[in-house]
């Protein structure tokens, strides 16, 4: 599915790309509720990420300007896996991509994975298809950032709460963005206005300056979802980079066991600094938290952590057997198909 940037930017923006110019005074009640909603988002994040698993299935598209000497459209079929248990000091992150004849020398589709597995002070990881065996283990004298760089593991970074309300370009940022909700909205930004709108929702406007970045942000928080953010727009205030836009729409779903609202689907679009490309993302989130996860899921020293996810998600990874070679796993489904199945 292609998300046209023109459609994403049409609502609430002036012809010059700036946010609506009306300047209502900040209502104390609206302002307080906006800030409380963001604080609740950080509390939700911290409570969920203590012990959880997450599988993201998505499609990311890059549209290139005609001046760029490459095919005009690149489509990536992606997976993201995450798991953590703070008490056991275990964190697992993986990024997967479905590849085929169009992007490799193979005649069939296969999964390519990048994994980072940390448990009780031991850090290990690997990158490759199923034919690559064994994790590389970080030596004690090597820093974790150096290990990640050496083994080309930076692609695993993704923060499933903070990234929702950042500029969409950060969805592919290899750096850790945990804590950026506080940094961007509660520490660095100036709240310009806040108001209650239709059905009790909140709309707020911010100015965020960070090193060379300069944006106006419009945030929409839904009363129906306890004032969690459902839409965020970034409009560049950098004179030389007017096309550095971003917009993200977030769909929340109540978790049956815990009653907490969790991110279920995001649609996001962003423009590059000089307009040479646009990126569009459509991702579906599938969570397990609390007692949904068996106690023996979080184990150190596994030769392959990925099969832990199979019984939870009914998903099977590419495997390698003799004779026969590669046996492909569960076929990739579009986010739209997954969203329809979960209705």
mmCIF file of C-alpha atoms in Angstrom:
data_model
loop_
_atom_site.group_PDB
_atom_site.id
_atom_site.type_symbol
_atom_site.label_atom_id
_atom_site.label_comp_id
_atom_site.label_asym_id
_atom_site.label_seq_id
_atom_site.Cartn_x
_atom_site.Cartn_y
_atom_site.Cartn_z
ATOM 1 C CA UNK A 1 0.000 0.000 0.000
ATOM 2 C CA UNK A 2 1.334 3.444 -0.915
ATOM 3 C CA UNK A 3 0.696 6.350 1.425
ATOM 4 C CA UNK A 4 0.779 9.553 -0.593
ATOM 5 C CA UNK A 5 2.533 12.374 1.226
ATOM 6 C CA UNK A 6 0.171 14.912 -0.254
ATOM 7 C CA UNK A 7 -2.779 13.260 1.475
ATOM 8 C CA UNK A 8 -0.966 13.038 4.772
ATOM 9 C CA UNK A 9 -0.101 16.704 4.763
ATOM 10 C CA UNK A 10 -3.367 18.112 3.526
ATOM 11 C CA UNK A 11 -5.200 18.251 6.860
ATOM 12 C CA UNK A 12 -4.644 21.352 8.947
ATOM 13 C CA UNK A 13 -1.682 22.845 7.042
ATOM 14 C CA UNK A 14 -1.434 26.096 5.161
ATOM 15 C CA UNK A 15 -0.333 26.241 1.538
ATOM 16 C CA UNK A 16 3.224 27.112 2.589
ATOM 17 C CA UNK A 17 3.473 23.903 4.640
ATOM 18 C CA UNK A 18 3.205 25.587 8.066
ATOM 19 C CA UNK A 19 0.694 24.644 10.739
ATOM 20 C CA UNK A 20 -2.617 26.444 11.084
ATOM 21 C CA UNK A 21 -2.025 30.047 12.074
ATOM 22 C CA UNK A 22 -4.851 30.544 14.583
ATOM 23 C CA UNK A 23 -3.464 31.190 18.041
ATOM 24 C CA UNK A 24 -5.895 30.224 20.833
ATOM 25 C CA UNK A 25 -4.664 30.863 24.362
ATOM 26 C CA UNK A 26 -3.370 27.889 26.304
ATOM 27 C CA UNK A 27 -6.151 26.564 28.502
ATOM 28 C CA UNK A 28 -4.753 25.390 31.852
ATOM 29 C CA UNK A 29 -6.968 22.297 31.803
ATOM 30 C CA UNK A 30 -6.011 21.380 28.234
ATOM 31 C CA UNK A 31 -2.327 22.017 28.902
ATOM 32 C CA UNK A 32 -2.378 19.910 32.042
ATOM 33 C CA UNK A 33 -4.179 17.082 30.279
ATOM 34 C CA UNK A 34 -1.721 17.142 27.344
ATOM 35 C CA UNK A 35 1.232 16.847 29.703
ATOM 36 C CA UNK A 36 -0.516 14.190 31.794
ATOM 37 C CA UNK A 37 -1.237 12.147 28.666
ATOM 38 C CA UNK A 38 2.440 12.201 27.700
ATOM 39 C CA UNK A 39 3.455 11.298 31.240
ATOM 40 C CA UNK A 40 1.001 8.386 31.168
ATOM 41 C CA UNK A 41 2.595 7.259 27.906
ATOM 42 C CA UNK A 42 5.997 7.032 29.599
ATOM 43 C CA UNK A 43 4.490 5.119 32.542
ATOM 44 C CA UNK A 44 2.743 2.718 30.163
ATOM 45 C CA UNK A 45 6.010 2.199 28.279
ATOM 46 C CA UNK A 46 7.992 1.449 31.416
ATOM 47 C CA UNK A 47 5.403 -0.951 32.822
ATOM 48 C CA UNK A 48 5.027 -2.929 29.575
ATOM 49 C CA UNK A 49 8.730 -3.145 28.749
ATOM 50 C CA UNK A 50 9.602 -4.801 32.061
ATOM 51 C CA UNK A 51 8.538 -8.189 30.710
ATOM 52 C CA UNK A 52 7.189 -8.543 27.195
ATOM 53 C CA UNK A 53 7.546 -9.939 23.709
ATOM 54 C CA UNK A 54 6.699 -8.092 20.525
ATOM 55 C CA UNK A 55 6.515 -9.121 16.890
ATOM 56 C CA UNK A 56 6.161 -6.413 14.250
ATOM 57 C CA UNK A 57 5.281 -7.247 10.666
ATOM 58 C CA UNK A 58 5.495 -4.378 8.248
ATOM 59 C CA UNK A 59 6.080 -2.874 4.870
ATOM 60 C CA UNK A 60 8.447 0.049 4.336
ATOM 61 C CA UNK A 61 8.554 1.842 1.020
ATOM 62 C CA UNK A 62 11.113 4.309 -0.282
ATOM 63 C CA UNK A 63 10.091 6.525 -3.188
ATOM 64 C CA UNK A 64 12.983 8.193 -5.012
ATOM 65 C CA UNK A 65 12.921 11.430 -6.957
ATOM 66 C CA UNK A 66 13.398 11.132 -10.724
ATOM 67 C CA UNK A 67 16.798 12.797 -10.350
ATOM 68 C CA UNK A 68 18.077 9.888 -8.219
ATOM 69 C CA UNK A 69 19.733 7.273 -10.416
ATOM 70 C CA UNK A 70 17.992 4.169 -9.105
ATOM 71 C CA UNK A 71 14.596 2.471 -9.428
ATOM 72 C CA UNK A 72 11.838 4.857 -8.311
ATOM 73 C CA UNK A 73 10.315 2.508 -5.722
ATOM 74 C CA UNK A 74 11.905 0.177 -3.176
ATOM 75 C CA UNK A 75 9.660 -2.052 -1.056
ATOM 76 C CA UNK A 76 11.022 -3.761 2.070
ATOM 77 C CA UNK A 77 9.025 -6.530 3.752
ATOM 78 C CA UNK A 78 10.205 -6.430 7.327
ATOM 79 C CA UNK A 79 9.920 -8.100 10.724
ATOM 80 C CA UNK A 80 11.006 -6.901 14.139
ATOM 81 C CA UNK A 81 11.265 -9.149 17.176
ATOM 82 C CA UNK A 82 11.752 -7.955 20.743
ATOM 83 C CA UNK A 83 11.723 -9.553 24.166
ATOM 84 C CA UNK A 84 12.865 -8.452 27.587
ATOM 85 C CA UNK A 85 12.703 -9.521 31.200
ATOM 86 C CA UNK A 86 14.215 -6.873 33.475
ATOM 87 C CA UNK A 87 14.426 -9.213 36.474
ATOM 88 C CA UNK A 88 16.481 -11.722 34.486
ATOM 89 C CA UNK A 89 18.518 -8.950 32.841
ATOM 90 C CA UNK A 90 17.672 -10.326 29.391
ATOM 91 C CA UNK A 91 17.051 -8.293 26.254
ATOM 92 C CA UNK A 92 16.625 -9.635 22.733
ATOM 93 C CA UNK A 93 16.176 -7.554 19.581
ATOM 94 C CA UNK A 94 16.075 -8.705 15.997
ATOM 95 C CA UNK A 95 15.324 -7.189 12.633
ATOM 96 C CA UNK A 96 14.267 -9.395 9.722
ATOM 97 C CA UNK A 97 13.738 -8.813 6.042
ATOM 98 C CA UNK A 98 12.152 -11.012 3.378
ATOM 99 C CA UNK A 99 14.423 -11.141 0.354
ATOM 100 C CA UNK A 100 13.935 -12.741 -3.054
ATOM 101 C CA UNK A 101 15.279 -12.967 -6.591
ATOM 102 C CA UNK A 102 14.786 -9.233 -7.079
ATOM 103 C CA UNK A 103 17.375 -8.430 -4.382
ATOM 104 C CA UNK A 104 19.617 -11.517 -4.226
ATOM 105 C CA UNK A 105 21.186 -14.255 -6.309
ATOM 106 C CA UNK A 106 18.753 -16.843 -4.950
ATOM 107 C CA UNK A 107 15.756 -18.051 -6.921
ATOM 108 C CA UNK A 108 13.421 -18.200 -3.897
ATOM 109 C CA UNK A 109 12.325 -15.934 -1.051
ATOM 110 C CA UNK A 110 14.165 -16.200 2.250
ATOM 111 C CA UNK A 111 14.513 -14.419 5.601
ATOM 112 C CA UNK A 112 17.573 -12.354 6.483
ATOM 113 C CA UNK A 113 18.014 -11.591 10.200
ATOM 114 C CA UNK A 114 20.094 -9.283 12.362
ATOM 115 C CA UNK A 115 20.033 -10.237 16.070
ATOM 116 C CA UNK A 116 21.333 -8.762 19.324
ATOM 117 C CA UNK A 117 21.008 -10.973 22.403
ATOM 118 C CA UNK A 118 22.056 -9.696 25.856
ATOM 119 C CA UNK A 119 21.721 -11.692 29.052
ATOM 120 C CA UNK A 120 23.411 -11.332 32.454
ATOM 121 C CA UNK A 121 26.348 -9.362 31.126
ATOM 122 C CA UNK A 122 26.935 -11.474 28.005
ATOM 123 C CA UNK A 123 26.342 -9.835 24.643
ATOM 124 C CA UNK A 124 26.162 -11.713 21.379
ATOM 125 C CA UNK A 125 24.679 -11.327 17.943
ATOM 126 C CA UNK A 126 24.776 -12.255 14.291
ATOM 127 C CA UNK A 127 23.603 -11.161 10.879
ATOM 128 C CA UNK A 128 22.725 -13.355 7.931
ATOM 129 C CA UNK A 129 20.351 -15.884 6.471
ATOM 130 C CA UNK A 130 19.643 -19.329 7.902
ATOM 131 C CA UNK A 131 22.837 -20.772 6.432
ATOM 132 C CA UNK A 132 24.886 -18.663 8.866
ATOM 133 C CA UNK A 133 25.389 -20.515 12.156
ATOM 134 C CA UNK A 134 26.294 -19.459 15.678
ATOM 135 C CA UNK A 135 26.262 -16.155 17.541
ATOM 136 C CA UNK A 136 29.363 -13.989 17.752
ATOM 137 C CA UNK A 137 30.155 -13.292 21.415
ATOM 138 C CA UNK A 138 31.465 -9.928 22.577
ATOM 139 C CA UNK A 139 34.850 -10.088 24.263
ATOM 140 C CA UNK A 140 35.043 -8.550 27.733
ATOM 141 C CA UNK A 141 37.419 -5.770 26.731
ATOM 142 C CA UNK A 142 35.242 -4.710 23.795
ATOM 143 C CA UNK A 143 32.535 -2.101 24.330
ATOM 144 C CA UNK A 144 28.990 -2.935 23.316
ATOM 145 C CA UNK A 145 28.843 -0.069 20.740
ATOM 146 C CA UNK A 146 32.081 -1.307 19.170
ATOM 147 C CA UNK A 147 30.751 -4.877 19.081
ATOM 148 C CA UNK A 148 27.512 -3.738 17.422
ATOM 149 C CA UNK A 149 29.467 -1.750 14.841
ATOM 150 C CA UNK A 150 31.945 -4.546 14.133
ATOM 151 C CA UNK A 151 29.215 -7.179 13.681
ATOM 152 C CA UNK A 152 26.890 -4.805 11.780
ATOM 153 C CA UNK A 153 24.052 -5.192 14.258
ATOM 154 C CA UNK A 154 22.805 -1.607 14.498
ATOM 155 C CA UNK A 155 19.657 -2.333 12.478
ATOM 156 C CA UNK A 156 17.983 -4.009 15.461
ATOM 157 C CA UNK A 157 17.301 -0.737 17.269
ATOM 158 C CA UNK A 158 13.620 0.166 17.631
ATOM 159 C CA UNK A 159 11.727 1.683 20.546
ATOM 160 C CA UNK A 160 8.034 0.723 20.274
ATOM 161 C CA UNK A 161 6.732 3.649 22.350
ATOM 162 C CA UNK A 162 9.202 6.517 21.932
ATOM 163 C CA UNK A 163 9.479 6.102 18.159
ATOM 164 C CA UNK A 164 5.723 6.599 17.765
ATOM 165 C CA UNK A 165 5.891 10.308 18.598
ATOM 166 C CA UNK A 166 9.270 11.151 17.070
ATOM 167 C CA UNK A 167 9.894 12.305 13.511
ATOM 168 C CA UNK A 168 9.269 9.246 11.319
ATOM 169 C CA UNK A 169 12.854 9.358 10.028
ATOM 170 C CA UNK A 170 13.869 7.921 13.421
ATOM 171 C CA UNK A 171 12.069 4.641 12.656
ATOM 172 C CA UNK A 172 15.244 3.612 10.823
ATOM 173 C CA UNK A 173 17.689 5.319 13.143
ATOM 174 C CA UNK A 174 20.259 2.822 14.508
ATOM 175 C CA UNK A 175 20.563 4.700 17.809
ATOM 176 C CA UNK A 176 18.613 3.919 20.987
ATOM 177 C CA UNK A 177 15.683 6.336 21.372
ATOM 178 C CA UNK A 178 14.368 5.098 24.726
ATOM 179 C CA UNK A 179 13.504 8.148 26.859
ATOM 180 C CA UNK A 180 12.999 10.515 23.954
ATOM 181 C CA UNK A 181 9.348 11.132 24.854
ATOM 182 C CA UNK A 182 10.594 12.979 27.915
ATOM 183 C CA UNK A 183 13.510 14.549 26.074
ATOM 184 C CA UNK A 184 11.556 15.945 23.129
ATOM 185 C CA UNK A 185 8.255 16.940 24.728
ATOM 186 C CA UNK A 186 8.897 17.437 28.434
ATOM 187 C CA UNK A 187 12.409 18.896 28.377
ATOM 188 C CA UNK A 188 13.413 20.446 25.049
ATOM 189 C CA UNK A 189 10.191 21.614 23.374
ATOM 190 C CA UNK A 190 8.151 24.732 24.004
ATOM 191 C CA UNK A 191 4.412 24.113 24.247
ATOM 192 C CA UNK A 192 2.885 26.837 22.082
ATOM 193 C CA UNK A 193 -0.802 26.001 22.419
ATOM 194 C CA UNK A 194 -3.183 23.354 23.693
ATOM 195 C CA UNK A 195 -6.916 23.030 23.169
ATOM 196 C CA UNK A 196 -9.789 20.617 23.560
ATOM 197 C CA UNK A 197 -11.430 19.778 20.237
ATOM 198 C CA UNK A 198 -14.154 17.458 18.916
ATOM 199 C CA UNK A 199 -15.183 14.533 21.166
ATOM 200 C CA UNK A 200 -12.906 15.767 23.931
ATOM 201 C CA UNK A 201 -9.664 15.063 22.060
ATOM 202 C CA UNK A 202 -6.650 17.292 22.613
ATOM 203 C CA UNK A 203 -4.613 19.130 20.016
ATOM 204 C CA UNK A 204 -1.337 20.755 20.941
ATOM 205 C CA UNK A 205 1.387 22.575 19.052
ATOM 206 C CA UNK A 206 5.070 22.563 19.992
ATOM 207 C CA UNK A 207 8.383 24.011 18.847
ATOM 208 C CA UNK A 208 11.337 21.619 19.070
ATOM 209 C CA UNK A 209 14.916 22.691 18.424
ATOM 210 C CA UNK A 210 17.670 20.113 18.765
ATOM 211 C CA UNK A 211 21.131 20.892 17.412
ATOM 212 C CA UNK A 212 20.517 21.503 13.678
ATOM 213 C CA UNK A 213 16.904 20.261 13.821
ATOM 214 C CA UNK A 214 14.028 22.722 14.079
ATOM 215 C CA UNK A 215 10.388 21.612 13.859
ATOM 216 C CA UNK A 216 6.873 22.627 14.703
ATOM 217 C CA UNK A 217 5.025 19.608 16.046
ATOM 218 C CA UNK A 218 1.274 19.104 16.102
ATOM 219 C CA UNK A 219 0.119 16.352 18.454
ATOM 220 C CA UNK A 220 -3.381 14.862 18.617
ATOM 221 C CA UNK A 221 -4.320 12.893 21.748
ATOM 222 C CA UNK A 222 -7.521 10.857 21.887
ATOM 223 C CA UNK A 223 -9.893 10.907 24.842
ATOM 224 C CA UNK A 224 -11.131 7.466 23.741
ATOM 225 C CA UNK A 225 -7.644 6.054 24.378
ATOM 226 C CA UNK A 226 -6.941 7.803 27.691
ATOM 227 C CA UNK A 227 -5.300 10.740 25.894
ATOM 228 C CA UNK A 228 -2.617 8.632 24.246
ATOM 229 C CA UNK A 229 -1.282 10.149 21.002
ATOM 230 C CA UNK A 230 -3.017 9.067 17.795
ATOM 231 C CA UNK A 231 -1.472 11.468 15.303
ATOM 232 C CA UNK A 232 1.718 13.512 15.186
ATOM 233 C CA UNK A 233 2.990 15.888 12.502
ATOM 234 C CA UNK A 234 6.445 17.419 12.153
ATOM 235 C CA UNK A 235 6.809 20.505 9.934
ATOM 236 C CA UNK A 236 10.336 21.664 9.198
ATOM 237 C CA UNK A 237 11.304 25.191 10.210
ATOM 238 C CA UNK A 238 14.722 24.805 8.584
ATOM 239 C CA UNK A 239 14.814 27.194 5.647
ATOM 240 C CA UNK A 240 17.067 24.954 3.550
ATOM 241 C CA UNK A 241 15.034 21.791 4.301
ATOM 242 C CA UNK A 242 11.321 22.594 3.797
ATOM 243 C CA UNK A 243 10.515 19.016 2.703
ATOM 244 C CA UNK A 244 11.730 17.365 5.902
ATOM 245 C CA UNK A 245 8.148 16.594 6.919
ATOM 246 C CA UNK A 246 6.798 13.660 8.918
ATOM 247 C CA UNK A 247 3.435 12.334 9.955
ATOM 248 C CA UNK A 248 2.525 9.251 11.974
ATOM 249 C CA UNK A 249 -0.899 7.799 12.724
ATOM 250 C CA UNK A 250 -1.187 5.358 15.640
ATOM 251 C CA UNK A 251 -3.949 2.854 16.300
ATOM 252 C CA UNK A 252 -4.212 1.538 19.872
ATOM 253 C CA UNK A 253 -5.843 -1.705 20.970
ATOM 254 C CA UNK A 254 -6.799 -2.793 24.477
ATOM 255 C CA UNK A 255 -4.775 -5.790 25.603
ATOM 256 C CA UNK A 256 -7.244 -8.471 26.645
ATOM 257 C CA UNK A 257 -5.321 -9.814 29.654
ATOM 258 C CA UNK A 258 -4.029 -6.572 31.181
ATOM 259 C CA UNK A 259 -6.594 -4.027 30.013
ATOM 260 C CA UNK A 260 -3.797 -1.707 28.863
ATOM 261 C CA UNK A 261 -3.905 0.114 25.555
ATOM 262 C CA UNK A 262 -0.969 -0.967 23.385
ATOM 263 C CA UNK A 263 0.179 0.237 19.960
ATOM 264 C CA UNK A 264 -1.389 -2.022 17.329
ATOM 265 C CA UNK A 265 -0.777 -0.325 13.990
ATOM 266 C CA UNK A 266 1.196 2.629 12.694
ATOM 267 C CA UNK A 267 1.197 4.397 9.354
ATOM 268 C CA UNK A 268 4.000 6.875 8.891
ATOM 269 C CA UNK A 269 5.528 9.000 6.151
ATOM 270 C CA UNK A 270 8.553 11.273 6.022
ATOM 271 C CA UNK A 271 10.491 13.351 3.518
ATOM 272 C CA UNK A 272 14.244 13.596 3.151
ATOM 273 C CA UNK A 273 16.027 16.893 3.881
ATOM 274 C CA UNK A 274 16.288 17.963 0.243
ATOM 275 C CA UNK A 275 13.296 16.145 -1.204
ATOM 276 C CA UNK A 276 15.208 13.366 -2.965
ATOM 277 C CA UNK A 277 13.092 10.621 -1.406
ATOM 278 C CA UNK A 278 10.105 9.843 0.791
ATOM 279 C CA UNK A 279 9.664 6.916 3.160
ATOM 280 C CA UNK A 280 6.307 5.301 3.973
ATOM 281 C CA UNK A 281 5.743 2.680 6.679
ATOM 282 C CA UNK A 282 2.789 0.421 7.533
ATOM 283 C CA UNK A 283 3.516 -1.782 10.555
ATOM 284 C CA UNK A 284 1.361 -4.091 12.692
ATOM 285 C CA UNK A 285 2.310 -4.802 16.330
ATOM 286 C CA UNK A 286 1.548 -8.080 18.114
ATOM 287 C CA UNK A 287 2.262 -8.075 21.870
ATOM 288 C CA UNK A 288 2.522 -10.663 24.627
ATOM 289 C CA UNK A 289 2.902 -9.382 28.169
ATOM 290 C CA UNK A 290 2.697 -10.702 31.699
ATOM 291 C CA UNK A 291 1.431 -14.238 32.172
ATOM 292 C CA UNK A 292 0.956 -14.711 28.430
ATOM 293 C CA UNK A 293 4.675 -15.492 28.301
ATOM 294 C CA UNK A 294 5.849 -18.793 29.824
ATOM 295 C CA UNK A 295 8.565 -18.576 32.464
ATOM 296 C CA UNK A 296 11.045 -20.630 30.450
ATOM 297 C CA UNK A 297 10.866 -18.228 27.492
ATOM 298 C CA UNK A 298 13.582 -15.973 28.906
ATOM 299 C CA UNK A 299 16.685 -18.142 28.882
ATOM 300 C CA UNK A 300 20.332 -17.273 28.503
ATOM 301 C CA UNK A 301 22.884 -19.201 26.447
ATOM 302 C CA UNK A 302 20.507 -20.349 23.716
ATOM 303 C CA UNK A 303 22.094 -21.240 20.391
ATOM 304 C CA UNK A 304 19.154 -19.591 18.595
ATOM 305 C CA UNK A 305 16.677 -17.366 20.421
ATOM 306 C CA UNK A 306 14.242 -16.942 17.524
ATOM 307 C CA UNK A 307 12.356 -20.295 17.857
ATOM 308 C CA UNK A 308 11.149 -19.084 21.269
ATOM 309 C CA UNK A 309 8.700 -16.874 19.367
ATOM 310 C CA UNK A 310 7.206 -19.658 17.216
ATOM 311 C CA UNK A 311 4.681 -21.111 19.699
ATOM 312 C CA UNK A 312 3.604 -17.647 20.854
ATOM 313 C CA UNK A 313 2.966 -16.284 17.373
ATOM 314 C CA UNK A 314 2.459 -19.418 15.259
ATOM 315 C CA UNK A 315 5.327 -18.198 13.139
ATOM 316 C CA UNK A 316 8.138 -20.353 11.804
ATOM 317 C CA UNK A 317 11.589 -19.245 10.774
ATOM 318 C CA UNK A 318 13.667 -20.465 7.868
ATOM 319 C CA UNK A 319 15.640 -23.529 8.934
ATOM 320 C CA UNK A 320 18.483 -25.553 7.542
ATOM 321 C CA UNK A 321 18.450 -29.325 7.323
ATOM 322 C CA UNK A 322 20.422 -32.142 5.766
ATOM 323 C CA UNK A 323 19.564 -33.316 3.244
ATOM 324 C CA UNK A 324 17.462 -30.687 1.598
ATOM 325 C CA UNK A 325 19.168 -27.448 2.573
ATOM 326 C CA UNK A 326 17.041 -24.397 3.360
ATOM 327 C CA UNK A 327 13.449 -24.993 4.406
ATOM 328 C CA UNK A 328 11.540 -21.730 4.214
ATOM 329 C CA UNK A 329 9.369 -20.628 7.099
ATOM 330 C CA UNK A 330 6.016 -18.869 7.393
ATOM 331 C CA UNK A 331 5.174 -16.796 4.295
ATOM 332 C CA UNK A 332 5.143 -13.041 4.807
ATOM 333 C CA UNK A 333 1.742 -11.349 4.997
ATOM 334 C CA UNK A 334 0.971 -7.741 4.253
ATOM 335 C CA UNK A 335 0.070 -5.486 7.203
ATOM 336 C CA UNK A 336 -3.375 -5.019 5.663
ATOM 337 C CA UNK A 337 -3.945 -8.785 5.682
ATOM 338 C CA UNK A 338 -2.823 -9.039 9.304
ATOM 339 C CA UNK A 339 -5.027 -6.133 10.352
ATOM 340 C CA UNK A 340 -8.040 -7.774 8.707
ATOM 341 C CA UNK A 341 -7.313 -11.098 10.450
ATOM 342 C CA UNK A 342 -7.150 -9.436 13.862
ATOM 343 C CA UNK A 343 -10.533 -7.730 13.596
#
